[in-house]
Every structure is written in C-alpha cells, then in structure tokens.
Tab-separated table of C-alpha atoms in Angstrom:
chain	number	residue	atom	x	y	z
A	1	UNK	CA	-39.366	45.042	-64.445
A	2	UNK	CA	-39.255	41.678	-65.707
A	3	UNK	CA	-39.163	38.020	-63.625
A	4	UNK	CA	-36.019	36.064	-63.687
A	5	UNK	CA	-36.740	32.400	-64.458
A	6	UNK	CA	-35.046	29.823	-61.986
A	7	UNK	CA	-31.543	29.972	-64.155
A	8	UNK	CA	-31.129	33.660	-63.906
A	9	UNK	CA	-32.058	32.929	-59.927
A	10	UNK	CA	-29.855	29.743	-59.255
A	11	UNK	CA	-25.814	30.579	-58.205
A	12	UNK	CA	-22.773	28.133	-58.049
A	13	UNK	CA	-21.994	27.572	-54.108
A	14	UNK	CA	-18.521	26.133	-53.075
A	15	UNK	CA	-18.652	24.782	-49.819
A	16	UNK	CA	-17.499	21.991	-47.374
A	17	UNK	CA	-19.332	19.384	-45.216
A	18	UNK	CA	-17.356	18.256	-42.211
A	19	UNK	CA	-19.353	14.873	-40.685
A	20	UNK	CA	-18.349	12.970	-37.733
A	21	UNK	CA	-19.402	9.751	-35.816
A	22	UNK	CA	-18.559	7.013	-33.359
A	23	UNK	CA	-19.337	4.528	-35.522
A	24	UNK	CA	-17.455	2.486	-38.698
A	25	UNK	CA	-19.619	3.985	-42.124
A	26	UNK	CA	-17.892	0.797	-43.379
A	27	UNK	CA	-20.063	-1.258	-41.373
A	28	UNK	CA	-23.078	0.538	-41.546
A	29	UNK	CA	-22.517	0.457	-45.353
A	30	UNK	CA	-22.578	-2.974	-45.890
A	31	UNK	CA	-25.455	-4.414	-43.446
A	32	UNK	CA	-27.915	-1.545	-45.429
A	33	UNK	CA	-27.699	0.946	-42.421
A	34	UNK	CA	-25.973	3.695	-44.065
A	35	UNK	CA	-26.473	4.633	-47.487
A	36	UNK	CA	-23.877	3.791	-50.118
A	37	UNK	CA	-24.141	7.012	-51.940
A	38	UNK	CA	-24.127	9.392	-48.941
A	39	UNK	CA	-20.816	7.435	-47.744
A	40	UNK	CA	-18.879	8.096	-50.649
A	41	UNK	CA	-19.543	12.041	-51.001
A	42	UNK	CA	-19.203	12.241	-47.596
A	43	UNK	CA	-15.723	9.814	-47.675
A	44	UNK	CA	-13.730	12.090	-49.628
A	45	UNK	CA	-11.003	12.757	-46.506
A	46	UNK	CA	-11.068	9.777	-44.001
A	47	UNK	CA	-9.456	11.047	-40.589
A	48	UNK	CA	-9.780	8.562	-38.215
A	49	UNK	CA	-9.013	9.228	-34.812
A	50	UNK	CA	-7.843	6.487	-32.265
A	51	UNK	CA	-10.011	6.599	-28.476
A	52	UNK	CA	-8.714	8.663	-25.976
A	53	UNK	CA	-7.547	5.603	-24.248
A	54	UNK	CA	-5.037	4.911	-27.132
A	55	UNK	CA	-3.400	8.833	-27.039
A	56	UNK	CA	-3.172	8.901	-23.579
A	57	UNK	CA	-0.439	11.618	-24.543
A	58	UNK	CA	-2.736	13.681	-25.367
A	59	UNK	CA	-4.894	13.645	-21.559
A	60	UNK	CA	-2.853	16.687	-19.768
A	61	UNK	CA	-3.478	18.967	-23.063
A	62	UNK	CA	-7.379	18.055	-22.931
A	63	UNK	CA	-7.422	18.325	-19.813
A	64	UNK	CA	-6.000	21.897	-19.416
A	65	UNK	CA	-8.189	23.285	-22.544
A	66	UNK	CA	-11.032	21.668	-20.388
A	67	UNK	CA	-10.474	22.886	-17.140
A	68	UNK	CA	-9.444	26.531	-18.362
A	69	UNK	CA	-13.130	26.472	-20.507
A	70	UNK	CA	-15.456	25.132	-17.504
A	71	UNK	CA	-13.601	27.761	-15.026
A	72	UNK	CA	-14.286	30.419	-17.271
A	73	UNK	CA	-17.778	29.728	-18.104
A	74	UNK	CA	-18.814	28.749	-14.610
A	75	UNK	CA	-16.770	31.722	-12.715
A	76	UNK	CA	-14.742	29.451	-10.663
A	77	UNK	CA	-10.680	29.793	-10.159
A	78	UNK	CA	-9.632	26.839	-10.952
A	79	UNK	CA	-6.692	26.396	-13.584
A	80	UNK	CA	-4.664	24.123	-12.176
A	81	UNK	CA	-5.005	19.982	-11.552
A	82	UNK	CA	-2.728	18.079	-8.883
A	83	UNK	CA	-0.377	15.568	-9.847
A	84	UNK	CA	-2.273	13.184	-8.020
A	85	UNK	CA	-5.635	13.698	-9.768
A	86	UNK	CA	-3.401	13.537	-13.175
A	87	UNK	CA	-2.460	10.295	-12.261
A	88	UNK	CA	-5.838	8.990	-11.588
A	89	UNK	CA	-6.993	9.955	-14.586
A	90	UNK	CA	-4.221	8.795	-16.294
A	91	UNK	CA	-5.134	4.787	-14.935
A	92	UNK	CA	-8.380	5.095	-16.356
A	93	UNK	CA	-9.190	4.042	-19.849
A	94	UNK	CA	-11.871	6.574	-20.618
A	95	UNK	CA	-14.844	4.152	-21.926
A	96	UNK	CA	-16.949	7.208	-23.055
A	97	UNK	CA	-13.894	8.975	-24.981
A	98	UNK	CA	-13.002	12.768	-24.756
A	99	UNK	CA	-16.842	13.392	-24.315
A	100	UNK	CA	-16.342	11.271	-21.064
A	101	UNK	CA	-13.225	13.397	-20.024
A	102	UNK	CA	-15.259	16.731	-20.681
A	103	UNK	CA	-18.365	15.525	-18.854
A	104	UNK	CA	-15.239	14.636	-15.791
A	105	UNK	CA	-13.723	18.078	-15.673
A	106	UNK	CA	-17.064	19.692	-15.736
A	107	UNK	CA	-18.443	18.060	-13.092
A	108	UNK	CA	-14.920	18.623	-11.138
A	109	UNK	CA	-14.493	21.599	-11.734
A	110	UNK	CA	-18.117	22.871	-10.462
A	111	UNK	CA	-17.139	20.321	-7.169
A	112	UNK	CA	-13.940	22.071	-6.320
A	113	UNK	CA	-13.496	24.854	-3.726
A	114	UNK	CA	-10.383	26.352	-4.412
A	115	UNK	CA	-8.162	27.128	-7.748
A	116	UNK	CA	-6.432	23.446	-7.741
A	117	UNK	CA	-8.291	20.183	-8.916
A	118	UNK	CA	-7.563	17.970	-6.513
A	119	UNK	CA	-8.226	13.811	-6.564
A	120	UNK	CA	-11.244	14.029	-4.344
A	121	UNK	CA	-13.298	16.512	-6.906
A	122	UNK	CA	-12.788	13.475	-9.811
A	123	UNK	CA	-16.342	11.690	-10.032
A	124	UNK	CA	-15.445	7.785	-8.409
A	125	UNK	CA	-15.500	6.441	-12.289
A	126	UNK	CA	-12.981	8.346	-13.326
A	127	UNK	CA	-10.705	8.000	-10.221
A	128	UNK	CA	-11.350	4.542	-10.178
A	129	UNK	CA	-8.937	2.151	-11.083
A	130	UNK	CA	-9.088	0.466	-14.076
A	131	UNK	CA	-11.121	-2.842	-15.004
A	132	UNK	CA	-9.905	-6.396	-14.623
A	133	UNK	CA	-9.156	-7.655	-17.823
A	134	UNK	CA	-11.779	-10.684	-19.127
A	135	UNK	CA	-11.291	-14.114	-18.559
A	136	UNK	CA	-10.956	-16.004	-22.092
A	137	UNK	CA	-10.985	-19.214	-23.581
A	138	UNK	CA	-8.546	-22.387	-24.075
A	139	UNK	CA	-7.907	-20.742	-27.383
A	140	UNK	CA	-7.616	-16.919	-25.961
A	141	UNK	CA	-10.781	-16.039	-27.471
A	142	UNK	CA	-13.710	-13.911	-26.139
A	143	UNK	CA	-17.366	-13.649	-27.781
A	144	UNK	CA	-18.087	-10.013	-28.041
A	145	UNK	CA	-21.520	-10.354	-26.091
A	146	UNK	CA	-19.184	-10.908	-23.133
A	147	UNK	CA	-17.207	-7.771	-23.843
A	148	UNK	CA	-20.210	-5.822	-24.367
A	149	UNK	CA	-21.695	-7.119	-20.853
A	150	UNK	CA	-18.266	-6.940	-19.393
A	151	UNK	CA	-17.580	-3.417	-20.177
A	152	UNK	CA	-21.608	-2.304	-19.825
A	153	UNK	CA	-20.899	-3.408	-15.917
A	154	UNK	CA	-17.497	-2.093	-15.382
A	155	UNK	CA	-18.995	1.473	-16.365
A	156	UNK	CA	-22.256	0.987	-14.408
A	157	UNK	CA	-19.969	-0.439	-11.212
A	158	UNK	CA	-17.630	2.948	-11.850
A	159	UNK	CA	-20.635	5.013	-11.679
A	160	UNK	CA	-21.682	3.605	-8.504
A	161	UNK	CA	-24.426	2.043	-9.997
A	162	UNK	CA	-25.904	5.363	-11.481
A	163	UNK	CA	-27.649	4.337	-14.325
A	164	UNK	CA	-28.271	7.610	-16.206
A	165	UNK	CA	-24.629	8.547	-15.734
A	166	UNK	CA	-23.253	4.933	-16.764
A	167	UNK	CA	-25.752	5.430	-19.961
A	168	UNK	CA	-24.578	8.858	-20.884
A	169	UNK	CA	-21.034	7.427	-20.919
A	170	UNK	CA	-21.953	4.362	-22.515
A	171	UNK	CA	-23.300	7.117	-24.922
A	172	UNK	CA	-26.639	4.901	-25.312
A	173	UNK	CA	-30.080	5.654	-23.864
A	174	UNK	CA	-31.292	4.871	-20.195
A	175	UNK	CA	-33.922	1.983	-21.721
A	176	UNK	CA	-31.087	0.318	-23.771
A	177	UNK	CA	-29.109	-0.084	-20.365
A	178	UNK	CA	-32.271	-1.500	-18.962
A	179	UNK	CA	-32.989	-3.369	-21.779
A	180	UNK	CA	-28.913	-4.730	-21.872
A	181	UNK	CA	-29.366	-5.510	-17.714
A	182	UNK	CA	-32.540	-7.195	-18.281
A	183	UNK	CA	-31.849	-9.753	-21.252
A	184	UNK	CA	-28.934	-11.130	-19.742
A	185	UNK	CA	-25.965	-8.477	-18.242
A	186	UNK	CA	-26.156	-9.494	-14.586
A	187	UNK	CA	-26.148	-6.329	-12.628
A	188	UNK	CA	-25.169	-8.993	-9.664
A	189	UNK	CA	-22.102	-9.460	-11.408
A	190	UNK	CA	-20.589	-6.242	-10.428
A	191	UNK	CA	-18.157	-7.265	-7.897
C-alpha cells in the first residue's frame, strides 16, 4: 500500500459563507478596523436590512413566530397577544432591534399566566412610550455625542434604571455603560 502525497489527499469544496453584523464593513474598512480583503470575499451579496423600527410591518409576524417558539420551548399556552399589548409594542421604536423584541416576548411569555399576552406581561421598556425627540440647534443640527447620550438614557430610563438589561439592549457590555455614565452621560438626566 503506498502513501498519497498531499495532491492525491486535497479535494475541491464548494461551499457558502453567510456573515452578518450590526455594524457598516464600510466603515470599519476605511478607519483600518476591518480588513480590506476579508470585506470583499465576504461582500459578494450585500443584503441590508433596515431596524425593526423602520418595518414596523413586519412586528405582528415576529411577534407571532416569537411567541409560538418561547411557548413551545418553555411549556406554557400562550399563542395569542391582546390588541392592547400589540399596540404598545407597536409605539415603541425597538432600540435593541429584533434581538430586543425576542428578549421582550421571552421574558413575557415566561410572565404570563394564561394563553393570552396581555399589556401587563410586556417588560416597562417595551410598553413604555416612546422617547422625546432631541432638542437641536439654530441650524437643526445635533452632535452625535448627544444622540449617543440621549438614546444611552432613554434605554437605561425604559429599563427602570437596570443597568445589565439597558446594556444587553444597548447590545454593549455592562463596563461600557459605566464607562458612557461616568465620562459624561448624566444618569440625573433621566427625567
């Protein structure tokens, strides 16, 4: 029996890479965070999809795959969600993206007692209403920092001041938060 060298061994493979992320590769690409090569296999098929808060359309369908998963898995009978607790979430824009609304309907879902969702099993972020827009310039402008501090409050005021939660939506770490409230986003602010 003889050995095979490594070009006997070696055999084509066809096969796909699916990559996703929150952030613009574009960006990353050009301040040196992302390599150049690796974005252009990867960028072959660009599908970019808009925030939850921009398909609200799509909110009852999520929703319903959702709730009918979490039921299933955690042996509860609950398949159905009110119109009410629709609506709520429905006014609220959703900050932390589908990954927000699963986190939601989990957590409802495992807080309800009988087989309808109702407004009261919604976590207070999500049933809250949503934020006050920000107050801007002469020239309608707002600095981003302001945004960023803006929005980093709204979430941690929605989460009752929870701080793991409001990070987890954020979808940053607890010691960013901390290190975002210390250097300058004035948790006294929430109003």
């Amino acid at each position: 029996m003889r050995a095979l060298s490594k070009c006997e061994v070696a055999q084509k493979m066809d096969f796909r890479i699916i990559a996703s992320t929150s952030e613009d590769l574009r960006i990353l690409v050009s301040t040196g965070r992302f390599s150049q090569e690796l974005y252009h296999r990867l960028a072959t098929v660009d599908i970019t999809l808009p925030p939850l808060r921009e398909r609200m359309e799509d909110l009852e369908e999520l929703a319903s795959h959702f709730l009918e998963r979490f039921a299933s898995v955690s042996g509860r009978a609950v398949w159905e969600i009110t119109d009410e607790a629709m609506e709520q979430m429905q006014r609220y824009l959703w900050p932390g993206n589908v990954g927000e609304l699963e986190t939601v309907l989990r957590n409802s879902v495992l807080r309800s007692e009988g087989e309808v969702l109702e407004p009261h099993h919604l976590p207070s972020c999500a049933a809250a209403a949503s934020p006050e827009p920000l107050a801007t310039s002469a020239d309608n402008s707002v600095r981003l920092q302001d945004v960023i501090d803006h929005h980093v409050l709204r979430v941690l005021k929605d989460c009752g001041g929870n701080k793991l939660r409001a990070s987890e939506l954020l979808g940053i770490s607890r010691s960013t938060l901390y290190r975002m409230l210390d250097s300058g986003v004035s948790a006294g602010s929430l109003r």
